[in-house]
XYZ file of C-alpha atoms in Angstrom:
259
model
C 70.073 84.894 9.780
C 73.410 86.683 10.164
C 75.794 87.134 7.233
C 78.136 84.498 8.695
C 75.328 81.984 9.155
C 74.195 82.600 5.582
C 77.501 81.233 4.224
C 77.270 77.505 3.540
C 80.714 76.854 2.033
C 83.651 79.024 3.080
C 87.056 78.459 1.481
C 89.872 80.787 2.518
C 93.372 80.869 1.046
C 93.138 77.378 -0.448
C 96.252 76.064 -2.153
C 96.935 72.742 -3.878
C 100.250 71.631 -5.350
C 101.252 68.645 -7.447
C 105.006 68.420 -7.113
C 106.317 71.792 -8.200
C 103.068 72.792 -9.932
C 100.691 75.072 -8.037
C 97.248 74.016 -9.280
C 95.495 76.364 -6.833
C 96.951 79.423 -5.112
C 95.220 81.442 -2.384
C 91.680 80.735 -3.616
C 88.837 82.018 -1.442
C 85.128 81.406 -2.093
C 82.143 82.164 0.109
C 79.011 80.437 -1.174
C 75.720 81.476 0.360
C 72.872 79.177 1.227
C 70.282 78.832 -1.508
C 72.259 80.354 -4.365
C 73.536 79.003 -7.663
C 77.239 79.794 -7.750
C 79.171 79.421 -10.993
C 82.843 78.638 -11.463
C 84.351 79.328 -14.869
C 87.771 79.744 -16.447
C 89.890 78.604 -19.382
C 91.061 74.991 -19.685
C 93.619 74.203 -17.007
C 92.474 77.039 -14.753
C 92.046 74.737 -11.734
C 88.253 74.410 -11.667
C 88.097 70.623 -11.338
C 90.991 70.642 -8.870
C 88.977 72.993 -6.681
C 85.933 70.725 -7.022
C 88.050 67.773 -5.962
C 89.206 69.680 -2.877
C 85.622 70.618 -1.984
C 84.446 66.993 -2.304
C 87.426 65.367 -0.575
C 89.089 63.676 -3.540
C 92.097 65.974 -3.078
C 93.459 67.329 0.185
C 94.353 71.014 0.197
C 97.928 71.966 1.075
C 97.059 75.433 2.388
C 94.014 77.290 3.605
C 90.817 76.699 5.534
C 87.650 74.824 4.586
C 84.380 75.344 6.474
C 81.068 73.776 5.498
C 77.810 74.542 7.289
C 79.732 76.094 10.153
C 82.100 73.147 10.691
C 85.814 73.202 9.780
C 87.079 70.252 7.733
C 90.702 69.297 7.177
C 91.955 66.339 5.143
C 88.536 64.664 5.041
C 87.634 61.693 2.879
C 84.820 61.965 0.292
C 82.384 59.870 2.351
C 82.777 62.223 5.329
C 81.895 65.254 3.217
C 79.048 63.347 1.547
C 77.632 62.593 5.000
C 78.024 66.294 5.852
C 75.878 67.193 2.843
C 78.111 67.677 -0.223
C 77.167 65.692 -3.331
C 78.734 65.913 -6.772
C 78.604 64.759 -10.358
C 81.592 64.339 -12.657
C 82.681 65.841 -15.956
C 82.804 62.330 -17.427
C 79.643 60.373 -16.676
C 80.243 57.824 -13.910
C 77.158 55.668 -13.689
C 76.856 51.953 -12.960
C 76.269 51.135 -16.616
C 74.857 47.627 -16.102
C 72.511 48.616 -13.306
C 69.072 50.078 -13.898
C 68.277 53.761 -13.559
C 66.359 52.950 -10.372
C 69.251 50.970 -8.896
C 71.712 53.783 -9.626
C 69.622 56.212 -7.573
C 69.103 53.639 -4.820
C 72.889 53.378 -4.456
C 73.019 57.083 -3.647
C 70.151 56.802 -1.181
C 71.899 54.117 0.896
C 74.123 56.860 2.338
C 71.132 57.905 4.475
C 69.968 54.453 5.589
C 70.261 52.928 9.053
C 69.539 49.202 8.720
C 73.198 48.239 8.437
C 74.731 44.843 7.712
C 72.591 43.024 10.288
C 69.387 44.320 8.758
C 70.564 43.323 5.275
C 71.372 39.795 6.475
C 68.226 39.178 8.532
C 65.783 41.092 6.305
C 63.852 42.101 9.428
C 60.738 44.274 9.311
C 62.694 47.487 9.805
C 65.102 46.679 6.989
C 62.257 45.762 4.605
C 60.402 48.989 5.397
C 63.539 51.008 4.832
C 64.156 49.287 1.493
C 60.617 50.145 0.363
C 61.264 53.762 1.335
C 64.498 53.751 -0.676
C 62.706 52.465 -3.772
C 59.976 55.079 -3.422
C 62.455 57.900 -2.973
C 64.463 56.713 -5.996
C 61.335 56.599 -8.165
C 60.328 60.071 -6.997
C 63.755 61.466 -7.873
C 63.744 59.918 -11.349
C 60.402 61.607 -11.962
C 61.746 64.851 -10.435
C 64.704 65.079 -12.842
C 62.506 64.210 -15.830
C 63.701 60.756 -16.843
C 60.919 59.396 -19.021
C 62.419 55.977 -19.752
C 61.191 52.969 -17.749
C 63.030 52.952 -14.449
C 64.284 49.402 -15.017
C 66.157 50.494 -18.171
C 69.887 49.893 -17.826
C 71.822 53.137 -17.378
C 73.908 52.421 -20.475
C 70.748 52.324 -22.600
C 69.537 55.776 -21.547
C 70.041 58.738 -23.847
C 73.020 60.979 -23.143
C 70.835 63.701 -21.649
C 69.042 61.175 -19.438
C 72.362 59.830 -18.189
C 73.335 63.345 -17.147
C 70.022 63.708 -15.314
C 70.442 60.296 -13.714
C 73.740 61.425 -12.201
C 71.952 64.426 -10.727
C 69.173 62.197 -9.347
C 71.747 59.907 -7.709
C 73.467 62.908 -6.130
C 70.131 64.278 -4.875
C 69.395 60.899 -3.288
C 72.019 61.711 -0.643
C 69.918 64.690 0.536
C 72.700 67.221 -0.092
C 72.906 70.743 1.224
C 75.362 71.553 -1.590
C 75.088 69.999 -5.058
C 78.371 70.345 -6.964
C 78.016 69.796 -10.716
C 81.064 69.410 -12.954
C 80.050 70.446 -16.480
C 76.534 68.968 -16.432
C 75.693 70.524 -19.833
C 78.738 69.049 -21.595
C 77.634 67.424 -24.864
C 74.041 68.625 -24.587
C 72.180 70.312 -27.418
C 70.406 73.651 -26.946
C 67.067 72.080 -26.003
C 68.660 69.778 -23.430
C 70.634 72.682 -21.978
C 67.498 74.793 -21.508
C 65.809 71.844 -19.823
C 68.816 71.421 -17.534
C 68.683 75.118 -16.653
C 65.046 74.756 -15.595
C 65.899 71.693 -13.496
C 68.706 73.503 -11.664
C 66.389 76.407 -10.910
C 63.871 73.928 -9.476
C 66.585 72.299 -7.359
C 67.636 75.673 -5.980
C 64.000 76.536 -5.245
C 63.817 73.350 -3.140
C 66.519 74.760 -0.842
C 69.610 73.029 -2.238
C 72.624 75.244 -2.914
C 74.278 74.619 -6.297
C 77.964 74.962 -7.216
C 78.418 74.722 -10.965
C 81.455 74.333 -13.219
C 80.548 74.877 -16.845
C 82.268 75.744 -20.123
C 78.970 77.083 -21.456
C 79.517 80.672 -20.343
C 76.110 81.724 -21.679
C 74.440 79.167 -19.401
C 76.483 80.296 -16.390
C 75.793 83.993 -16.913
C 72.100 83.358 -17.479
C 71.624 81.056 -14.491
C 73.969 81.893 -11.631
C 73.475 84.412 -8.844
C 77.227 84.934 -8.570
C 80.211 83.760 -10.580
C 83.920 83.301 -9.810
C 86.607 83.057 -12.474
C 89.819 81.069 -12.119
C 92.907 81.467 -14.278
C 96.171 79.591 -13.686
C 94.879 78.447 -10.311
C 94.016 81.896 -8.997
C 90.687 83.665 -8.618
C 90.791 86.681 -10.893
C 87.189 87.865 -10.578
C 83.994 87.324 -8.621
C 80.598 88.967 -8.666
C 77.189 88.991 -10.273
C 77.208 87.766 -13.899
C 77.118 91.203 -15.520
C 80.089 92.422 -13.473
C 82.105 89.338 -14.358
C 81.216 89.538 -18.040
C 82.611 93.071 -18.248
C 85.698 92.459 -16.107
C 88.868 93.249 -18.119
C 90.841 90.433 -16.444
C 88.176 87.916 -17.446
C 88.104 89.162 -21.043
C 91.895 88.911 -21.198
C 91.897 85.376 -19.747
C 89.411 84.099 -22.328
C 90.670 86.027 -25.329
C 94.355 85.933 -24.549
C 94.852 89.681 -24.756
C 94.048 93.005 -23.181
C 90.431 94.015 -22.684
C 89.153 96.864 -24.809
C-alpha cells in the first residue's frame, strides 16, 4: 500500500468561522488506516468543532476534506455515516427509554436494505434481515462488555455502560473511522483502563480511531500519534513522547513558557 493509500482521513487547510470568530484556522490532519489518533488541547481549542466538521454537523468554510480517497464538500452527517464515519458525543446521546439492544439496532439499520416496503409487508427477506440485525446488536453488546440484560432500558444502565453502549451503537454502522468525543469523561480509573483495552481491541479489528480526550495520560498511553489544537490552530503533531515534550504544548496547557 502506498503512503497516499494508507491515509484514511485527509484534512488540508480546514477553516471554520462563526461570525467574526475563527474557530478553526488552517488545520491539516492526515490520519492513517488502522491507527489510534488523538486530538487534545485546552478548553475552547476547537477540538469538538473539528469533530463536527469531520462528521458533517458543521460545514467547513475553507480547506479540503478527503475520506477513503473520496473528496467531500458540504456533506450531511448521514452521507458521511454511509461513507464509514461514526461518532459518539461528549454528552451521552442515547435513546433513554429504549433498551440497550434497541439502541444498537438503531445504528445497524444504516446498513439494511429491506426499506419501507419490507417493513410494511414483513416479507421473508425483511424478517431474515431483522433477525440478522438483532444478532449483530447482541454480538456488539457482548463485544463492548455490557453485562446488563440487553432488554434493560438505556437510562437504567450504569454510566460506564452507557458510554460503552454509545460505542456499540456507533460500531453497528460498520465504520472505517470511529470518532470518539471524550469517551472517558466521568469514568473512574478502573473504567478508563477497561475503555483503553476496548479501544485497542477495536483498532486490532481494523477500525481506525480518532479520539478527543481531556485525559492526557490516557491519550499519551494509547495513541499512535497525537495532534494538539490551541485557539483553533494545530500547534503540534507527532508520537506521544514528542508531543509531551513540545514547548508549545507545555505553554498552551500551563499558560507560560516551557522550561
